[in-house]
Short mmCIF file of C-alpha atoms and ligand atoms in Angstrom, two decimals:
data_model
loop_
_atom_site.label_atom_id
_atom_site.label_comp_id
_atom_site.label_asym_id
_atom_site.label_seq_id
_atom_site.Cartn_x
_atom_site.Cartn_y
_atom_site.Cartn_z
CA UNK A 1 -17.31 21.05 -8.76
CA UNK A 2 -17.65 17.41 -7.68
CA UNK A 3 -20.58 16.30 -5.50
CA UNK A 4 -18.66 14.05 -3.10
CA UNK A 5 -15.07 13.85 -1.86
CA UNK A 6 -12.73 11.44 -0.02
CA UNK A 7 -14.05 12.95 3.24
CA UNK A 8 -17.73 12.25 2.40
CA UNK A 9 -19.62 10.08 4.89
CA UNK A 10 -22.41 7.60 4.21
CA UNK A 11 -24.98 10.25 5.12
CA UNK A 12 -23.52 12.49 2.38
CA UNK A 13 -23.92 9.69 -0.18
CA UNK A 14 -27.51 9.06 0.89
CA UNK A 15 -28.34 12.76 0.77
CA UNK A 16 -26.71 13.16 -2.65
CA UNK A 17 -28.69 10.16 -3.89
CA UNK A 18 -31.98 11.60 -2.59
CA UNK A 19 -31.35 14.88 -4.39
CA UNK A 20 -30.37 13.08 -7.60
CA UNK A 21 -33.48 10.89 -7.55
CA UNK A 22 -35.70 13.93 -6.91
CA UNK A 23 -34.09 15.89 -9.76
CA UNK A 24 -34.42 12.94 -12.13
CA UNK A 25 -38.10 12.44 -11.21
CA UNK A 26 -38.83 16.11 -11.72
CA UNK A 27 -37.12 16.18 -15.10
CA UNK A 28 -38.34 12.76 -16.28
CA UNK A 29 -41.49 11.80 -14.36
CA UNK A 30 -41.87 8.50 -16.25
CA UNK A 31 -38.26 7.34 -15.81
CA UNK A 32 -38.42 5.44 -12.51
CA UNK A 33 -41.93 4.00 -13.06
CA UNK A 34 -40.73 2.74 -16.49
CA UNK A 35 -37.48 1.34 -15.11
CA UNK A 36 -39.44 -0.29 -12.30
CA UNK A 37 -41.12 -2.49 -14.90
CA UNK A 38 -37.80 -3.86 -16.22
CA UNK A 39 -34.98 -2.95 -18.58
CA UNK A 40 -34.84 -2.82 -22.36
CA UNK A 41 -31.43 -1.29 -23.11
CA UNK A 42 -30.65 -0.58 -26.76
CA UNK A 43 -26.85 -0.58 -26.36
CA UNK A 44 -24.11 -2.62 -24.73
CA UNK A 45 -21.20 -0.39 -23.76
CA UNK A 46 -17.83 -1.94 -22.96
CA UNK A 47 -15.44 0.67 -21.62
CA UNK A 48 -12.55 1.20 -19.23
CA UNK A 49 -13.33 1.48 -15.49
CA UNK A 50 -11.82 5.00 -15.58
CA UNK A 51 -13.88 7.47 -13.51
CA UNK A 52 -13.86 10.16 -16.18
CA UNK A 53 -16.34 8.61 -18.60
CA UNK A 54 -19.28 6.26 -18.89
CA UNK A 55 -22.49 5.90 -20.94
CA UNK A 56 -23.51 9.43 -19.88
CA UNK A 57 -21.19 10.78 -22.59
CA UNK A 58 -24.01 9.84 -25.02
CA UNK A 59 -26.56 11.89 -23.06
CA UNK A 60 -28.59 8.81 -22.12
CA UNK A 61 -30.81 8.05 -19.13
CA UNK A 62 -30.68 5.05 -16.76
CA UNK A 63 -32.23 2.10 -18.60
CA UNK A 64 -30.77 2.82 -22.04
CA UNK A 65 -27.30 1.30 -21.85
CA UNK A 66 -26.12 -2.01 -20.42
CA UNK A 67 -22.57 -1.36 -19.29
CA UNK A 68 -19.49 -3.41 -18.59
CA UNK A 69 -16.35 -1.66 -17.41
CA UNK A 70 -12.96 -3.29 -17.13
CA UNK A 71 -9.52 -1.73 -16.64
CA UNK A 72 -8.16 -0.67 -20.05
CA UNK A 73 -11.41 -1.98 -21.63
CA UNK A 74 -9.88 -5.44 -21.87
CA UNK A 75 -12.46 -8.00 -22.99
CA UNK A 76 -10.60 -11.17 -23.93
CA UNK A 77 -12.76 -13.45 -26.09
CA UNK A 78 -12.05 -16.49 -23.89
CA UNK A 79 -12.84 -14.62 -20.66
CA UNK A 80 -15.93 -15.88 -18.81
CA UNK A 81 -17.16 -12.39 -17.86
CA UNK A 82 -16.80 -11.21 -21.49
CA UNK A 83 -18.75 -14.19 -22.87
CA UNK A 84 -21.45 -13.92 -20.18
CA UNK A 85 -21.89 -10.17 -20.72
CA UNK A 86 -22.19 -10.59 -24.48
CA UNK A 87 -24.67 -13.48 -24.20
CA UNK A 88 -26.87 -11.61 -21.72
CA UNK A 89 -26.82 -8.26 -23.54
CA UNK A 90 -27.23 -9.63 -27.08
CA UNK A 91 -29.25 -12.83 -26.72
CA UNK A 92 -31.34 -12.08 -23.61
CA UNK A 93 -31.73 -8.29 -23.55
CA UNK A 94 -31.58 -7.95 -27.33
CA UNK A 95 -29.43 -4.81 -27.63
CA UNK A 96 -29.02 -3.54 -31.18
CA UNK A 97 -25.44 -2.30 -30.87
CA UNK A 98 -22.23 -3.14 -29.04
CA UNK A 99 -19.93 -0.19 -28.41
CA UNK A 100 -16.32 -0.77 -27.42
CA UNK A 101 -15.16 2.62 -26.14
CA UNK A 102 -11.55 3.13 -25.09
CA UNK A 103 -10.27 6.47 -23.88
CA UNK A 104 -7.24 8.75 -23.91
CA UNK A 105 -4.87 8.97 -20.93
CA UNK A 106 -5.74 5.40 -19.87
CA UNK A 107 -3.75 4.53 -16.73
CA UNK A 108 -3.54 0.86 -17.70
CA UNK A 109 -2.19 1.71 -21.13
CA UNK A 110 0.15 4.38 -19.76
CA UNK A 111 1.84 1.88 -17.42
CA UNK A 112 2.81 -0.23 -20.44
CA UNK A 113 4.11 2.74 -22.43
CA UNK A 114 6.03 4.24 -19.51
CA UNK A 115 7.84 1.04 -18.52
CA UNK A 116 6.04 0.69 -15.19
CA UNK A 117 5.20 -3.01 -15.60
CA UNK A 118 8.09 -4.41 -13.45
CA UNK A 119 6.96 -2.18 -10.57
CA UNK A 120 3.32 -3.24 -11.07
CA UNK A 121 4.31 -6.91 -11.11
CA UNK A 122 5.87 -6.44 -7.66
CA UNK A 123 3.12 -4.30 -6.08
CA UNK A 124 -0.12 -5.19 -7.93
CA UNK A 125 0.43 -8.66 -9.46
CA UNK A 126 -3.22 -9.17 -10.49
CA UNK A 127 -3.33 -5.81 -12.22
CA UNK A 128 -0.07 -6.60 -14.00
CA UNK A 129 -1.47 -9.94 -15.18
CA UNK A 130 -4.67 -8.24 -16.39
CA UNK A 131 -2.62 -5.68 -18.34
CA UNK A 132 -0.57 -8.36 -20.07
CA UNK A 133 -3.04 -8.06 -22.89
CA UNK A 134 -2.04 -4.42 -23.49
CA UNK A 135 1.65 -5.36 -23.18
CA UNK A 136 1.15 -7.87 -26.02
CA UNK A 137 -0.53 -5.17 -28.15
CA UNK A 138 2.34 -2.76 -27.42
CA UNK A 139 4.82 -5.41 -28.62
CA UNK A 140 2.79 -5.96 -31.78
CA UNK A 141 2.94 -2.24 -32.64
CA UNK A 142 6.42 -1.60 -31.17
CA UNK A 143 7.92 0.10 -34.25
CA UNK A 144 4.85 2.30 -34.87
CA UNK A 145 4.82 3.29 -31.17
CA UNK A 146 8.55 4.10 -31.22
CA UNK A 147 7.96 6.59 -34.08
CA UNK A 148 4.75 8.09 -32.66
CA UNK A 149 4.54 11.68 -31.41
CA UNK A 150 2.14 10.53 -28.66
CA UNK A 151 2.73 6.80 -28.09
CA UNK A 152 0.33 6.62 -25.10
CA UNK A 153 -2.57 7.95 -27.19
CA UNK A 154 -1.66 5.66 -30.08
CA UNK A 155 -1.61 2.61 -27.81
CA UNK A 156 -5.03 3.59 -26.36
CA UNK A 157 -6.30 3.61 -29.93
CA UNK A 158 -4.63 0.33 -30.97
CA UNK A 159 -5.83 -1.32 -27.74
CA UNK A 160 -9.45 -0.33 -28.45
CA UNK A 161 -9.16 -1.50 -32.08
CA UNK A 162 -7.69 -4.83 -30.94
CA UNK A 163 -10.61 -5.49 -28.59
CA UNK A 164 -13.09 -4.43 -31.28
CA UNK A 165 -11.64 -7.09 -33.60
CA UNK A 166 -11.69 -9.68 -30.79
CA UNK A 167 -15.32 -8.80 -30.10
CA UNK A 168 -16.45 -9.22 -33.70
CA UNK A 169 -14.90 -12.70 -33.63
CA UNK A 170 -16.75 -13.75 -30.47
CA UNK A 171 -19.34 -16.46 -31.24
CA UNK A 172 -22.35 -14.58 -29.83
CA UNK A 173 -21.36 -11.33 -31.58
CA UNK A 174 -20.52 -12.90 -34.95
CA UNK A 175 -23.81 -14.83 -35.01
CA UNK A 176 -25.82 -11.68 -34.18
CA UNK A 177 -23.85 -9.75 -36.81
CA UNK A 178 -24.53 -12.41 -39.45
CA UNK A 179 -28.23 -12.32 -38.60
CA UNK A 180 -28.27 -8.51 -38.86
CA UNK A 181 -29.36 -8.10 -35.23
CA UNK A 182 -26.51 -5.83 -34.10
CA UNK A 183 -23.82 -3.39 -35.20
CA UNK A 184 -20.45 -3.11 -33.47
CA UNK A 185 -18.54 0.17 -33.06
CA UNK A 186 -15.07 0.98 -31.75
CA UNK A 187 -14.80 4.49 -30.30
CA UNK A 188 -12.25 6.55 -28.41
CA UNK A 189 -13.34 8.99 -25.69
CA UNK A 190 -11.15 12.08 -25.25
CA UNK A 191 -11.00 12.84 -21.51
CA UNK A 192 -9.89 16.43 -22.17
CA UNK A 193 -12.85 17.37 -24.42
CA UNK A 194 -15.63 14.89 -23.63
CA UNK A 195 -15.81 14.08 -27.34
CA UNK A 196 -15.90 10.59 -28.80
CA UNK A 197 -14.27 9.68 -32.10
CA UNK A 198 -14.93 6.74 -34.39
CA UNK A 199 -12.18 4.14 -34.80
CA UNK A 200 -14.01 1.33 -36.57
CA UNK A 201 -17.55 0.13 -37.28
CA UNK A 202 -19.47 -2.74 -38.86
CA UNK A 203 -22.03 -0.21 -40.13
ZN1 ZN B 1 -8.51 3.40 -18.83
#
C-alpha cells in the first residue's frame, strides 16, 4: 500500500519522486509552471508532525497551503517559530485563514494520558519538555479527563482548542482578525476515517 519502506534506498526515493512529478504534470499541466513563479497560499495549516495527516486531507495541490507541523500541534504564543510562521503566513504571504488541526491518537498527547512522562523525561528530555504544554492542559482538565470514556481523544480535543485560543490571542493573528483579513478555525482530524471535525471557529 505504501510507496516506500524502511528498506528503501535513495534511488527508490528519486524514482518515486520522478513518477510523482510526472503524474502531477499529466494531471495538472499548469501546476509546476505556476508554482515556479512563486507561492500564493490561501491557508496556513498548523498541525501535528504525525505522519498520518497533512494538508492533503483537504484535497489541495502543492502551492495552496503553507504548513507548519509540530509534535502535538503545540504552538506557544511566545515561541519564536510560532511568531515567525504567523508573521510570514499572514503579513507577508497574506493567507486568508489559519487552521489549527489536531488529530486523534496523538502520540504526544497519549504519553501524557498514559503516565509515560517520567520515562520520556529520562530517555527523550527535549520531547518531554516540549510536551509540558500538554501536561499543563491535562492538569487543567483533570476532573473531566478522569470521567471521560476516551480520555486520550478528549485531551487531543482540549489540546487543539487550547492552541486555537492561544493563536487568536497572538498579536499578528488578533490584528489580522480585527482588520477582517483572516478567519481562524480549530479542527480535529480522525486518523481512522480521514474525516475532519470542527471544534471552534471565528467565522
Ligand atoms: Zn500528534
